[in-house]
């Protein structure tokens, strides 16, 4: 059952009589799966998982902790994949608004690089400064880090850019 929890957090709770090594192994497996979410392996946050019961065949031996941890991680992974397929999971990341100014000779290389960074191009237009072209777009923050070095490389040092959140 999914519920909202504190921003950026995760919570696993249960109504299992007598929390023991078996229960701890299951909770560890669930938390491990949440750290490798269904979207690009990004950790799941703001989610609450409720364990309502654990059944084992013929009891539980502490040596089986690894198996239980793996089984719980597999089950949680399956639940997350089903949620993803149902459109119930989305990746939330900071998106930057970016303005790039380059010579017309380099616009093709810059557009290509922008696309490989997962950028969405909003507009390409002349800046009114000679043959300079302006590119306005949106790109995930993690993909724009280090962009100034790449832009200098692509444009022989003539390109400039600004980004804001």
Coordinates of C-alpha atoms in Angstrom, one line a residue:
X1 CA 0.0 0.0 0.0
X2 CA 1.5 3.3 -1.0
X3 CA 1.2 6.5 1.1
X4 CA 2.9 9.9 1.2
X5 CA 5.7 10.2 3.8
X6 CA 8.1 13.0 4.8
X7 CA 9.7 14.7 1.8
X8 CA 12.7 12.8 0.6
X9 CA 12.1 9.9 2.9
X10 CA 11.1 6.3 2.9
X11 CA 9.3 4.3 5.5
X12 CA 8.8 0.6 6.0
X13 CA 6.5 -0.5 8.7
X14 CA 4.7 -3.7 9.6
X15 CA 2.2 -5.5 11.7
X16 CA 4.2 -8.6 12.2
X17 CA 4.1 -10.2 15.6
X18 CA 7.6 -10.4 17.2
X19 CA 10.0 -8.5 15.0
X20 CA 12.9 -10.9 14.6
X21 CA 15.7 -11.6 12.2
X22 CA 13.2 -12.8 9.6
X23 CA 11.3 -9.5 9.7
X24 CA 14.6 -7.5 9.7
X25 CA 15.7 -9.4 6.6
X26 CA 12.5 -8.6 4.8
X27 CA 12.6 -4.9 5.7
X28 CA 16.3 -4.7 4.5
X29 CA 15.3 -6.3 1.2
X30 CA 12.5 -3.8 0.7
X31 CA 14.7 -0.9 1.6
X32 CA 17.4 -2.2 -0.8
X33 CA 14.9 -2.4 -3.6
X34 CA 13.7 1.2 -2.9
X35 CA 17.3 2.4 -3.3
X36 CA 17.2 0.9 -6.9
X37 CA 13.9 2.3 -8.1
X38 CA 12.3 1.4 -11.5
X39 CA 13.2 4.6 -13.3
X40 CA 16.9 4.6 -14.2
X41 CA 17.8 3.0 -10.9
X42 CA 17.1 6.3 -9.0
X43 CA 16.1 5.7 -5.4
X44 CA 12.4 5.9 -4.6
X45 CA 11.5 8.6 -2.1
X46 CA 8.3 9.8 -0.5
X47 CA 6.9 6.3 -0.3
X48 CA 5.6 4.2 2.6
X49 CA 5.6 0.4 2.4
X50 CA 3.5 -1.6 4.9
X51 CA 4.3 -5.3 5.6
X52 CA 1.1 -7.0 6.8
X53 CA 2.5 -10.4 7.4
X54 CA 5.3 -12.8 6.7
X55 CA 4.8 -16.6 6.3
X56 CA 7.6 -19.1 6.1
X57 CA 7.4 -22.8 5.4
X58 CA 8.5 -24.7 8.5
X59 CA 9.9 -21.9 10.5
X60 CA 12.9 -19.7 10.0
X61 CA 16.6 -20.2 10.3
X62 CA 18.9 -17.2 10.7
X63 CA 21.0 -18.6 7.9
X64 CA 18.1 -17.9 5.5
X65 CA 18.3 -14.1 6.0
X66 CA 20.0 -13.6 2.6
X67 CA 17.4 -15.6 0.8
X68 CA 14.6 -13.7 2.5
X69 CA 16.3 -10.3 1.8
X70 CA 16.6 -11.3 -1.9
X71 CA 13.0 -12.5 -2.1
X72 CA 11.7 -9.3 -0.5
X73 CA 13.8 -7.2 -2.9
X74 CA 12.5 -9.1 -5.8
X75 CA 8.9 -8.7 -4.7
X76 CA 9.3 -5.0 -4.1
X77 CA 11.0 -4.6 -7.5
X78 CA 8.1 -6.4 -9.1
X79 CA 5.6 -4.0 -7.4
X80 CA 7.6 -1.0 -8.5
X81 CA 7.8 -2.2 -12.1
X82 CA 4.0 -2.7 -12.2
X83 CA 3.5 0.8 -10.7
X84 CA 5.8 2.2 -13.4
X85 CA 3.9 0.4 -16.2
X86 CA 0.6 1.7 -14.8
X87 CA 2.0 5.3 -14.9
X88 CA 2.0 5.6 -11.1
X89 CA 5.8 6.4 -10.8
X90 CA 7.5 9.4 -12.3
X91 CA 11.0 10.8 -12.2
X92 CA 11.2 14.2 -10.7
X93 CA 14.4 16.1 -11.3
X94 CA 15.4 19.8 -11.6
X95 CA 15.1 21.2 -15.1
X96 CA 17.1 24.2 -16.1
X97 CA 16.2 26.9 -18.6
X98 CA 19.3 27.4 -20.8
X99 CA 20.2 30.2 -23.2
X100 CA 23.1 29.5 -25.6
X101 CA 24.8 31.9 -28.0
X102 CA 27.1 30.6 -30.7
X103 CA 28.4 31.4 -34.2
X104 CA 26.2 29.9 -36.9
X105 CA 29.1 27.7 -37.9
X106 CA 28.7 25.8 -34.6
X107 CA 25.0 25.6 -34.2
X108 CA 24.7 22.1 -35.6
X109 CA 27.2 20.7 -33.1
X110 CA 25.6 22.5 -30.2
X111 CA 22.1 21.3 -31.1
X112 CA 23.4 17.7 -31.4
X113 CA 25.1 17.9 -28.0
X114 CA 22.1 19.5 -26.4
X115 CA 19.9 16.6 -27.7
X116 CA 22.3 14.0 -26.2
X117 CA 22.0 15.7 -22.9
X118 CA 18.2 15.1 -22.9
X119 CA 17.5 18.7 -23.7
X120 CA 14.3 20.0 -25.2
X121 CA 14.9 22.9 -27.7
X122 CA 12.3 25.6 -27.3
X123 CA 13.7 28.1 -29.9
X124 CA 16.6 28.7 -32.2
X125 CA 16.9 32.2 -33.6
X126 CA 19.3 34.9 -34.8
X127 CA 20.6 37.0 -31.9
X128 CA 21.0 40.1 -34.2
X129 CA 24.8 40.1 -33.5
X130 CA 26.4 39.2 -36.8
X131 CA 26.1 35.5 -37.5
X132 CA 25.4 34.6 -33.9
X133 CA 22.5 32.1 -33.2
X134 CA 20.6 31.8 -29.9
X135 CA 19.3 28.6 -28.6
X136 CA 16.7 28.5 -25.8
X137 CA 15.9 25.2 -24.2
X138 CA 15.4 23.1 -21.1
X139 CA 17.7 20.4 -19.9
X140 CA 18.0 18.3 -16.7
X141 CA 20.4 19.9 -14.1
X142 CA 22.5 16.8 -13.9
X143 CA 23.1 16.8 -17.6
X144 CA 24.2 20.4 -17.8
X145 CA 26.9 20.2 -15.2
X146 CA 30.2 20.8 -16.8
X147 CA 28.5 22.2 -19.9
X148 CA 30.7 25.3 -20.2
X149 CA 33.8 23.1 -20.9
X150 CA 32.0 21.2 -23.5
X151 CA 30.6 24.3 -25.1
X152 CA 34.0 25.9 -25.3
X153 CA 35.3 22.7 -27.0
X154 CA 32.5 22.6 -29.5
X155 CA 32.7 26.3 -30.4
X156 CA 36.5 26.9 -30.3
X157 CA 35.9 29.1 -27.2
X158 CA 33.3 31.4 -28.8
X159 CA 30.1 30.0 -27.3
X160 CA 28.4 31.4 -24.2
X161 CA 25.5 30.1 -22.1
X162 CA 23.5 30.9 -19.1
X163 CA 21.2 28.6 -17.1
X164 CA 18.7 29.2 -14.4
X165 CA 16.3 27.1 -12.4

